[in-house]
Every structure is written in structure tokens, then in C-alpha cells.
PDB file of C-alpha atoms in Angstrom:
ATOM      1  CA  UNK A  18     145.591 143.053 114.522  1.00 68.00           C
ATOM      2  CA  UNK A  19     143.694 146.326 115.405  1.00 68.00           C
ATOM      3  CA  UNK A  20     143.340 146.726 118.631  1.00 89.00           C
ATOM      4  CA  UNK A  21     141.166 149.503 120.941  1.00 95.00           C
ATOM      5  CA  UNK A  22     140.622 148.704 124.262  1.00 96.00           C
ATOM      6  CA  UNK A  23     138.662 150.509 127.291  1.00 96.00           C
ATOM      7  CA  UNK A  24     139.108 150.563 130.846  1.00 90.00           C
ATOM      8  CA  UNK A  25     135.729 148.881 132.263  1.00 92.00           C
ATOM      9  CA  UNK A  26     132.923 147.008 130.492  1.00 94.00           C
ATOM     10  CA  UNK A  27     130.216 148.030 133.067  1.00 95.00           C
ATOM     11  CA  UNK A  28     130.314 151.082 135.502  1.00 96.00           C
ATOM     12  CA  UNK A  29     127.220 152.090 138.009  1.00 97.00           C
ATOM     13  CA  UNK A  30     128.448 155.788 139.706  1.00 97.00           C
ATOM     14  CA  UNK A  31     125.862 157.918 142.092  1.00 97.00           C
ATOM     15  CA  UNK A  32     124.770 161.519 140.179  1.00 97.00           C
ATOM     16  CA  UNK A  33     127.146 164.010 140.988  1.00 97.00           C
ATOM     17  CA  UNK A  34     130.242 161.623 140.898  1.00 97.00           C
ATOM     18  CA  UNK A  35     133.297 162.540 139.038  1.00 97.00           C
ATOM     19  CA  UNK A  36     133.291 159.863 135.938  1.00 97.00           C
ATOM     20  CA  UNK A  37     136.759 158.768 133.838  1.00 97.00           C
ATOM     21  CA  UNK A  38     136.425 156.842 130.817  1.00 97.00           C
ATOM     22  CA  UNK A  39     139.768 154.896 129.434  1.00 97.00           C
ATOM     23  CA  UNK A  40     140.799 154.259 125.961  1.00 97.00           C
ATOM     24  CA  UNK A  41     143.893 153.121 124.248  1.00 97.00           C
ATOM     25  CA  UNK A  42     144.215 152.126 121.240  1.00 96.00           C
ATOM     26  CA  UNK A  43     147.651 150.356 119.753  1.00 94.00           C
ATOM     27  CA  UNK A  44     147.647 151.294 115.988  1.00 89.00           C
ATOM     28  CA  UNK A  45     149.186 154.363 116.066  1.00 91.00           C
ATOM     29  CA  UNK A  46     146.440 156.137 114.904  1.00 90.00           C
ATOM     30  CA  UNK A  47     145.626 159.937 114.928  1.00 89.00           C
ATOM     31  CA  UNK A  48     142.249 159.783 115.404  1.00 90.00           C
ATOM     32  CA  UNK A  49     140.173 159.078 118.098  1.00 94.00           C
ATOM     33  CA  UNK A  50     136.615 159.424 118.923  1.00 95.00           C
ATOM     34  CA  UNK A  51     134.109 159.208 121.611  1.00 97.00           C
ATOM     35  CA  UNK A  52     130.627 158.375 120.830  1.00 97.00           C
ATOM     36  CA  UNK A  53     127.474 157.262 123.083  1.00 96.00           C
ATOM     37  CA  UNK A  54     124.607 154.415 121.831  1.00 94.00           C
ATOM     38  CA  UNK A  55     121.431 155.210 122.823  1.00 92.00           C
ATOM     39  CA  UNK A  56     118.574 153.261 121.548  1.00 87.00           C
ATOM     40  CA  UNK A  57     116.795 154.658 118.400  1.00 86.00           C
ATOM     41  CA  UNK A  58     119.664 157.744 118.411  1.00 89.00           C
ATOM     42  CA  UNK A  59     122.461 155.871 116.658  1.00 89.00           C
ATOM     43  CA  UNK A  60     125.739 156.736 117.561  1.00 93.00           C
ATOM     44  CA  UNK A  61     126.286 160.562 118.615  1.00 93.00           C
ATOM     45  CA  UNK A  62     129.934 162.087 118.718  1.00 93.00           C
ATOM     46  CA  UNK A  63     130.706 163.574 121.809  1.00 96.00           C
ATOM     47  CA  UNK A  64     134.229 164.495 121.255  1.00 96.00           C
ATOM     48  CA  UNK A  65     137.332 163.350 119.273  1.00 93.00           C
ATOM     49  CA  UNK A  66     140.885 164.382 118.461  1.00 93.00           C
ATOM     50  CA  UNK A  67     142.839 164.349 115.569  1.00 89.00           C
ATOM     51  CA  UNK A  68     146.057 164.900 117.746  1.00 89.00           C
ATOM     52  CA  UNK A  69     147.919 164.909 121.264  1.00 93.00           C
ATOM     53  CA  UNK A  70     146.385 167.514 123.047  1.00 92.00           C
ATOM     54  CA  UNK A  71     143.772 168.489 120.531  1.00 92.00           C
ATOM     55  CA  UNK A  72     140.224 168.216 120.648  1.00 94.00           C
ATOM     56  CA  UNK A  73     137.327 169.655 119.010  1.00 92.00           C
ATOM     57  CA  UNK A  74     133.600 169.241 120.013  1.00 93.00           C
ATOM     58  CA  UNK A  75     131.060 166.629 118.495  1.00 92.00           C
ATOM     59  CA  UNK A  76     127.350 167.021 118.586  1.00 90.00           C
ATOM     60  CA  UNK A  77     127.116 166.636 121.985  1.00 94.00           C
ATOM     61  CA  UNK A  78     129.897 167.699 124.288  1.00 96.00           C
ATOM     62  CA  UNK A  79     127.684 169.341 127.133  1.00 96.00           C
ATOM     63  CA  UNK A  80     128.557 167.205 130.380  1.00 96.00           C
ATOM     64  CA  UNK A  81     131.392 166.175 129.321  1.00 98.00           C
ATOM     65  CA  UNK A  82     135.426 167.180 128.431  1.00 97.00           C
ATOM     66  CA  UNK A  83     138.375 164.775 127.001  1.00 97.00           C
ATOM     67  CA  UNK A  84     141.662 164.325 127.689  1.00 97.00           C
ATOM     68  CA  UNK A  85     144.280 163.589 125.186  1.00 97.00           C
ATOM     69  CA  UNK A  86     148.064 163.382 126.734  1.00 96.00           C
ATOM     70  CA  UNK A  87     149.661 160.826 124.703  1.00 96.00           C
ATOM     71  CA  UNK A  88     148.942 159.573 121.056  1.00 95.00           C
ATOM     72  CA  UNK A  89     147.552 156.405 122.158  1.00 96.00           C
ATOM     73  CA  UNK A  90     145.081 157.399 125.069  1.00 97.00           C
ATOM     74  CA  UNK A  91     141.837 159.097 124.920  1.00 97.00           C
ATOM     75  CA  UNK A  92     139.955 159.623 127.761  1.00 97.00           C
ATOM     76  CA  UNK A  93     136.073 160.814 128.369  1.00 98.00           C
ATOM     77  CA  UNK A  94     135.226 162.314 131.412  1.00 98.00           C
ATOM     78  CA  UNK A  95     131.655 163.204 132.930  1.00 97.00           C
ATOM     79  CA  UNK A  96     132.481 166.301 135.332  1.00 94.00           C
ATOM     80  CA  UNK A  97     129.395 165.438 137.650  1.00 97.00           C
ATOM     81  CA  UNK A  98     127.434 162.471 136.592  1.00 97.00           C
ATOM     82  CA  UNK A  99     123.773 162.303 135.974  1.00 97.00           C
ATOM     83  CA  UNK A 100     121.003 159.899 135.158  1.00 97.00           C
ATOM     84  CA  UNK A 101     120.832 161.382 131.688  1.00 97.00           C
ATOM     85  CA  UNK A 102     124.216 160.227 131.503  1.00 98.00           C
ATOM     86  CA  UNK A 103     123.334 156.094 131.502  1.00 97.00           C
ATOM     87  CA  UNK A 104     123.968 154.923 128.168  1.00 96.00           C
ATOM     88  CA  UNK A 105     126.538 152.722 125.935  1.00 96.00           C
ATOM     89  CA  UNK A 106     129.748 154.535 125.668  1.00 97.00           C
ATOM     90  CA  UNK A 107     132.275 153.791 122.633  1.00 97.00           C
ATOM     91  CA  UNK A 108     135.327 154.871 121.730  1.00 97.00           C
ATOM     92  CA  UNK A 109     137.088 154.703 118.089  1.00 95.00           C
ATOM     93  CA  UNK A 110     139.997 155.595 116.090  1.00 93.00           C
ATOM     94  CA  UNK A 111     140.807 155.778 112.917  1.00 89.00           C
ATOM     95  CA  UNK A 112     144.239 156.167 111.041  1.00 80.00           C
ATOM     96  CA  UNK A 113     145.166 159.680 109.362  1.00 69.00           C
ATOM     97  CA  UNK A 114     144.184 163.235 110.472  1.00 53.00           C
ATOM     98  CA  UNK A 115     141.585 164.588 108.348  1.00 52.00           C
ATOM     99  CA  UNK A 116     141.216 161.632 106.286  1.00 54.00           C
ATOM    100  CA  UNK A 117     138.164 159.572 106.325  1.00 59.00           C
ATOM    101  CA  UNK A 118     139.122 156.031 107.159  1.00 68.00           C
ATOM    102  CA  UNK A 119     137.460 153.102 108.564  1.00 83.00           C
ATOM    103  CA  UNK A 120     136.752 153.594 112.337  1.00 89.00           C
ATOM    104  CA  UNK A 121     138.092 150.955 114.978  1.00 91.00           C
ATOM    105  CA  UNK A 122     135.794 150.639 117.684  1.00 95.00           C
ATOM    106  CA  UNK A 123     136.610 149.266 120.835  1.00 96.00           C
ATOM    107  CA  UNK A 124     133.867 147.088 123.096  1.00 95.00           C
ATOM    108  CA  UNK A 125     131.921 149.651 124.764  1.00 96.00           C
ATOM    109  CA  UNK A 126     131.376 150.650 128.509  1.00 96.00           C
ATOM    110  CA  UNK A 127     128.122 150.291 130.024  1.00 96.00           C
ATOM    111  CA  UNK A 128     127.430 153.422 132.356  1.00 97.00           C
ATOM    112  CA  UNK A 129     124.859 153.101 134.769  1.00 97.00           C
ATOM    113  CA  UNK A 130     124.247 156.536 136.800  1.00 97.00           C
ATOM    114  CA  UNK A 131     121.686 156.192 139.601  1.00 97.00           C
TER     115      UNK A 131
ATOM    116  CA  UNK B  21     119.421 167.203 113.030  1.00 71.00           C
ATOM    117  CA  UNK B  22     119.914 163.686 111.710  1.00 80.00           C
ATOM    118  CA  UNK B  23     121.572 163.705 108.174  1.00 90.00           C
ATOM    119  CA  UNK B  24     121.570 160.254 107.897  1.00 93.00           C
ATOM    120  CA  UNK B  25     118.583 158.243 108.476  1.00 94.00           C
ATOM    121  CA  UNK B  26     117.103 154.886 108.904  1.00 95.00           C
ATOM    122  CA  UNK B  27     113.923 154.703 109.392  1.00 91.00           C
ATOM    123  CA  UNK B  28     113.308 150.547 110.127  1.00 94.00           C
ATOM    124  CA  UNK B  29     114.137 150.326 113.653  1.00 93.00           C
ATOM    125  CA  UNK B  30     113.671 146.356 113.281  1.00 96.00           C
ATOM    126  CA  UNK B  31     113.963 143.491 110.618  1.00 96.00           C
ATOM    127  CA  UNK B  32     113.185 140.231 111.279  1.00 97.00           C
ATOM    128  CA  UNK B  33     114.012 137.803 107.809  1.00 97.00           C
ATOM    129  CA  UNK B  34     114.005 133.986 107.985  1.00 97.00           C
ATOM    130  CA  UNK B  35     117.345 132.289 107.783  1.00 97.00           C
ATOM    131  CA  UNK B  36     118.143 131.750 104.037  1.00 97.00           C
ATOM    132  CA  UNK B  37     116.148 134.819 102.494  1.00 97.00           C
ATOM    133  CA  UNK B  38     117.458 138.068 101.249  1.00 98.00           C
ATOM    134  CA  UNK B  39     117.585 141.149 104.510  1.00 98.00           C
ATOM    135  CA  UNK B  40     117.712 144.608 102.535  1.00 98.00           C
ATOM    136  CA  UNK B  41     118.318 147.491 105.358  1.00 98.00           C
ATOM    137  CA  UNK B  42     117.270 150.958 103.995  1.00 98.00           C
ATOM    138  CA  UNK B  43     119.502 154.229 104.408  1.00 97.00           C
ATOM    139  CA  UNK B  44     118.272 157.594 103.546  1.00 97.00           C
ATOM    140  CA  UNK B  45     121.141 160.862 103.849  1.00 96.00           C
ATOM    141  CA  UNK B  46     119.869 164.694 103.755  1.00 94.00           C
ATOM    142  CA  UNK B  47     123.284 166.324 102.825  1.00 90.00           C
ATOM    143  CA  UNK B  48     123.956 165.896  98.794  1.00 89.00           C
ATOM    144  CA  UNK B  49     127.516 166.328  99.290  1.00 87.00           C
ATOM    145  CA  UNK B  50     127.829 163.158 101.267  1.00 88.00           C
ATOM    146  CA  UNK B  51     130.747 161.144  98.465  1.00 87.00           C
ATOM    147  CA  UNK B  52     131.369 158.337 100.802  1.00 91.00           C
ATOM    148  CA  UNK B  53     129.091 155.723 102.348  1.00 94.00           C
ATOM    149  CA  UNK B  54     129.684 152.793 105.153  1.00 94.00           C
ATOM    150  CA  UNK B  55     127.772 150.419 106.922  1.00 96.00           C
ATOM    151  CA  UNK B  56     128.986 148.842 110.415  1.00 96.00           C
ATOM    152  CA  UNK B  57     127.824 145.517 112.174  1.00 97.00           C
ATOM    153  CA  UNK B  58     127.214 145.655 116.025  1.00 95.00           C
ATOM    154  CA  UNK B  59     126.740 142.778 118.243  1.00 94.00           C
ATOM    155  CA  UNK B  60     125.242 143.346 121.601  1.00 89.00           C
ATOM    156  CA  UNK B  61     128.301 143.918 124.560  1.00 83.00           C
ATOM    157  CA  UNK B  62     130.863 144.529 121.036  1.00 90.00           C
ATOM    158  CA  UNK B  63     131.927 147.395 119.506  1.00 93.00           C
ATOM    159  CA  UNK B  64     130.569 148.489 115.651  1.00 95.00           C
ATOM    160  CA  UNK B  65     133.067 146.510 113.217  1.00 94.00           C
ATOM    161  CA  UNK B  66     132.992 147.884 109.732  1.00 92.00           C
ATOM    162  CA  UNK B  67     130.973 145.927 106.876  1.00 95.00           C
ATOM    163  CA  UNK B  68     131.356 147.134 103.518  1.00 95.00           C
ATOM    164  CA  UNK B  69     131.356 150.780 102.262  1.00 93.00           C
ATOM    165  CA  UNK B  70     130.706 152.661  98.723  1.00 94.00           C
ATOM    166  CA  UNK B  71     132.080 155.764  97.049  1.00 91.00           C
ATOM    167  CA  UNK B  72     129.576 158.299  95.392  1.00 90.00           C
ATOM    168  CA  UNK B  73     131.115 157.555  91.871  1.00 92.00           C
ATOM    169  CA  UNK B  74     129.723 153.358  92.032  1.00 94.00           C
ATOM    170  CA  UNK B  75     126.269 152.609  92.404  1.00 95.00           C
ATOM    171  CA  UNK B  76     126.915 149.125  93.758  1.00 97.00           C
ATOM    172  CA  UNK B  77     129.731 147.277  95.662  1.00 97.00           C
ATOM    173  CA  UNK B  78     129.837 144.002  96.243  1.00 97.00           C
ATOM    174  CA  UNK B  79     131.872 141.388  98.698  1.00 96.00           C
ATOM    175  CA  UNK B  80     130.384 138.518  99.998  1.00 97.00           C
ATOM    176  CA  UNK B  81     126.876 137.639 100.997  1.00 98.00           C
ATOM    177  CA  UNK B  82     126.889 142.013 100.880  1.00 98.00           C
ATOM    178  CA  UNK B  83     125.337 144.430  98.511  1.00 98.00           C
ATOM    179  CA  UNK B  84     124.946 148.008  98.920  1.00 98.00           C
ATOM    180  CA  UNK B  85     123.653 149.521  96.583  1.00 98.00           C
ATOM    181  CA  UNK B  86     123.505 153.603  96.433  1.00 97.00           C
ATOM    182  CA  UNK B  87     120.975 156.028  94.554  1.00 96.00           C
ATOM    183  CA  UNK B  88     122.405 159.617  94.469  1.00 95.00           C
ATOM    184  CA  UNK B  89     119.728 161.007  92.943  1.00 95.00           C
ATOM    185  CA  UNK B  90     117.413 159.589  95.641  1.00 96.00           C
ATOM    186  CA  UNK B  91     119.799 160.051  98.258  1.00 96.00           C
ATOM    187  CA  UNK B  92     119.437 156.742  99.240  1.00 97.00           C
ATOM    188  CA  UNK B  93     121.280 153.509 100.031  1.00 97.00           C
ATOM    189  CA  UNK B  94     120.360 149.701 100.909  1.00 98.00           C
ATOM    190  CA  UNK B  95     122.601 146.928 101.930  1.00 98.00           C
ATOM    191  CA  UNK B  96     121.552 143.389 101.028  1.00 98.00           C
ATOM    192  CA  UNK B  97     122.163 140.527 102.665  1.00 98.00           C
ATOM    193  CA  UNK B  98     122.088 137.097 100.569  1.00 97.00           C
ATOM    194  CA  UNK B  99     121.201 134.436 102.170  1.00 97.00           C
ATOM    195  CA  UNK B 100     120.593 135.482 105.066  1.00 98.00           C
ATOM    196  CA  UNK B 101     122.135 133.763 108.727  1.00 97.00           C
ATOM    197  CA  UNK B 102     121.830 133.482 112.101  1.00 96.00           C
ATOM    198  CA  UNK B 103     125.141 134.913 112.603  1.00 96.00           C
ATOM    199  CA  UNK B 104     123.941 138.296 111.047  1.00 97.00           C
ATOM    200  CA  UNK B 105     121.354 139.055 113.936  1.00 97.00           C
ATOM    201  CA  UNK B 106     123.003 142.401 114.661  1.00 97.00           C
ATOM    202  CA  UNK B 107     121.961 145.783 114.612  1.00 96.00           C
ATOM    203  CA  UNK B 108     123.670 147.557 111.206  1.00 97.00           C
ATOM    204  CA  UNK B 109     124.168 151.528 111.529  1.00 96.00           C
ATOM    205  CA  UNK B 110     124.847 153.598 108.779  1.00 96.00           C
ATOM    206  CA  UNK B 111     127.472 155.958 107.967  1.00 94.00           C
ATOM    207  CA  UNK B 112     128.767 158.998 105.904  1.00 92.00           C
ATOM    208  CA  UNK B 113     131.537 161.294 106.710  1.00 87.00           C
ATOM    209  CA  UNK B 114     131.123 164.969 107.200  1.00 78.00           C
ATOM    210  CA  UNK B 115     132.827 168.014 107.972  1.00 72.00           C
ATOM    211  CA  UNK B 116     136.305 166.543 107.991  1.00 66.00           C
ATOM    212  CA  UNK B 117     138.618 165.353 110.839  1.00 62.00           C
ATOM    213  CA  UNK B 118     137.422 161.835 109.762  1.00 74.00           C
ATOM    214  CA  UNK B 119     134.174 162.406 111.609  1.00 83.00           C
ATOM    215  CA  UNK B 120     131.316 160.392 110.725  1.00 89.00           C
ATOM    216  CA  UNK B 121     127.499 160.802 110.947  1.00 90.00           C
ATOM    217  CA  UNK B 122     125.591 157.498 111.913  1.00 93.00           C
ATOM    218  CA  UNK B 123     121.736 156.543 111.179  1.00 94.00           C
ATOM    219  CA  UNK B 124     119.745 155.330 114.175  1.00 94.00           C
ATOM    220  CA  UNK B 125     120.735 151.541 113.613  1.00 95.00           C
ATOM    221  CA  UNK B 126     118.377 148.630 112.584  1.00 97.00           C
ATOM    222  CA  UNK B 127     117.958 145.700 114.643  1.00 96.00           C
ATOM    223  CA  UNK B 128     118.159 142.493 112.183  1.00 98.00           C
ATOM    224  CA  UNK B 129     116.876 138.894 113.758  1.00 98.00           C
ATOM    225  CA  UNK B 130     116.992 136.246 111.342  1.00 97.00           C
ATOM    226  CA  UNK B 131     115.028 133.324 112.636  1.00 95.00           C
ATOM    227  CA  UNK B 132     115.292 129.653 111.459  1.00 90.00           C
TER     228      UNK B 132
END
């Protein structure tokens, strides 16, 4: 069964704080995505990467850079935190580079930046 | 700028009646349509999709139904249940790199 997990459900950080958001996903997939929910705006790609140590912009990178070591990790990361910055984070993958395939999303972490 | 859109923030449809969500896209060379489920505290989970070349697809309780020439899409729900209170996004690919574009999401409540 497909499986994408992330590192905390909720998270409340102080502006200016050094963020790190965890993903791992266990389907091998080369894909991965991060996206934030904010209400009435949808889903908005931040970043994603179709490979180990690759990673190309979304439609909303400023504030934020990604890390991509190994194949199954995928982490977000919010340089200095601030309140513009509270919202539903979610990470995805999805299975071959440059194919479009069904996105697996993983639960979602609530940020809270005060 | 949004190229896919829906424009019904909120449904609300009594248990046992048809829900039709509305989708609208911008970019004509959108071939590839999906719609995704979302519980509150989950993750979006993937509900049915359509290619360009069908004007309907079918599985379930779930229609969607696509217009090109409109550049428009619905998804049906028949009947509807309480288990599909959810908000529903909308989805088409773009630009490669399996990246997708999402509509704003609409909130469904479907009341006894």
C-alpha cells in the first residue's frame, strides 16, 4: 500500500525561526512535491523534484528551499519563518519522471507561525 | 494566474440527491483531467480522472463529465452520502515534470 508520511501533524514556531519540513515516501517514486492549502487558493506548488538532488521551482518558492538527498526524502524548509507562512502544508509523489501520474499525498502538517 | 478554476466555494446537497461540482480550465492544451477528495486533517486522495479524447468516465457513484469546447468539466455524485462531505479540488497537468495545477477546492456537506 502507498505510503507518504511527514514528520509532524501540527507545528507552532516564533517568526524568524529556522523551519524543517519531513517527508518520506516508500514507493520508490521519482517524484515528489511540496504544496501549501490555503483556503479559497487550492493547492499551490512550492517546489518538487523529479530526482535526488534535483529541484525546480513551483509557483511559489519565495521563503522557502528543498532538500532532496536520498530518493525517498523530501524536505521543505522555511529559512526564517513568518506569519504569512501559517498554512496547511502537503507533500506528494508520484511515480515516473516527467510522466503525469496520480499524486500520493501524505496527511498534511499544520504550521502555525506566531 | 489560476488556469484551473472553480468557482463554488461551497455545496451543500441532501443525502440521497445528485452533488455536480463545476470545473472551468483556461489553457486549451490541458489533455488530462483529475479530481481529488480531501478530508479535513488527511491528505487529497485521488477520485476519478478523464483524458481529453472521452467526454465522460464513469466508476461508481462518479461521473465526470468534460466539455472541450467549453473548457469545462463537472463531477457528479449519485446518490449522494454523508461520507462524501469533503472538499473536491480539481486538477490538470501542465508543463511537465508531472506537475499539476489545482482549482480552489469546493467544500461539499451533504446533510440528512
Amino acid at each position: 500500500d502507498v505510503k507518504v508520511t511527514q514528520s509532524s501533524r501540527y507545528l507552532v514556531k516564533r517568526t524568524g525561526e529556522k523551519v524543517f519540513l519531513e517527508c518520506v515516501q516508500d514507493m520508490d517514486h521519482e517524484n515528489m512535491f511540496w504544496y501549501r492549502q490555503d483556503p479559497g487558493l487550492g493547492l499551490r506548488l512550492i517546489y518538487f523534484s523529479y530526482d535526488v538532488k534535483m529541484k525546480e521551482k513551483g509557483d511559489i518558492p519565495e521563503g522557502y528551499s528543498v532538500s532532496r538527498e536520498k530518493k525517498e526524502r523530501f524536505s521543505l524548509i522555511l529559512e526564517s519563518a513568518s506569519t504569512n507562512q501559517t498554512s496547511m502544508y502537503l507533500c506528494a509523489s508520484s511515480g515516473l519522471a516527467g510522466v503525469v501520474e496520480t499524486q500520493y499525498f501524505g496527511p498534511g502538517t499544520r504550521l502555525l507561525v506566531l | 494566474d489560476q488556469q484551473v478554476k472553480q468557482n463554488s466555494p461551497s455545496l451543500s446537497v441532501q443525502e440521497g440527491r445528485i452533488s455536480i461540482l463545476n470545473c472551468d480550465y483556461t489553457n486549451s492544451m490541458f489533455d488530462y483531467f483529475l479530481w481529488y477528495k480531501k478530508y479535513p486533517a488527511e491528505g487529497p486522495t485521488f477520485l476519478i480522472s478523464i483524458s481529453s479524447i472521452k467526454d465522460k468516465n464513469e466508476d461508481g457513484r462518479f461521473t465526470v463529465f468534460l466539455n472541450k469546447s467549453a473548457k469545462h468539466l463537472s463531477l457528479h455524485i449519485v446518490p449522494s452520502q454523508p461520507g462524501d462531505s469533503a472538499v473536491y479540488f480539481c486538477a490538470a497537468p501542465s508543463e511537465g515534470w508531472g506537475k499539476l495545477q489545482f482549482g480552489a477546492g469546493t467544500q461539499v456537506v451533504v446533510t440528512p
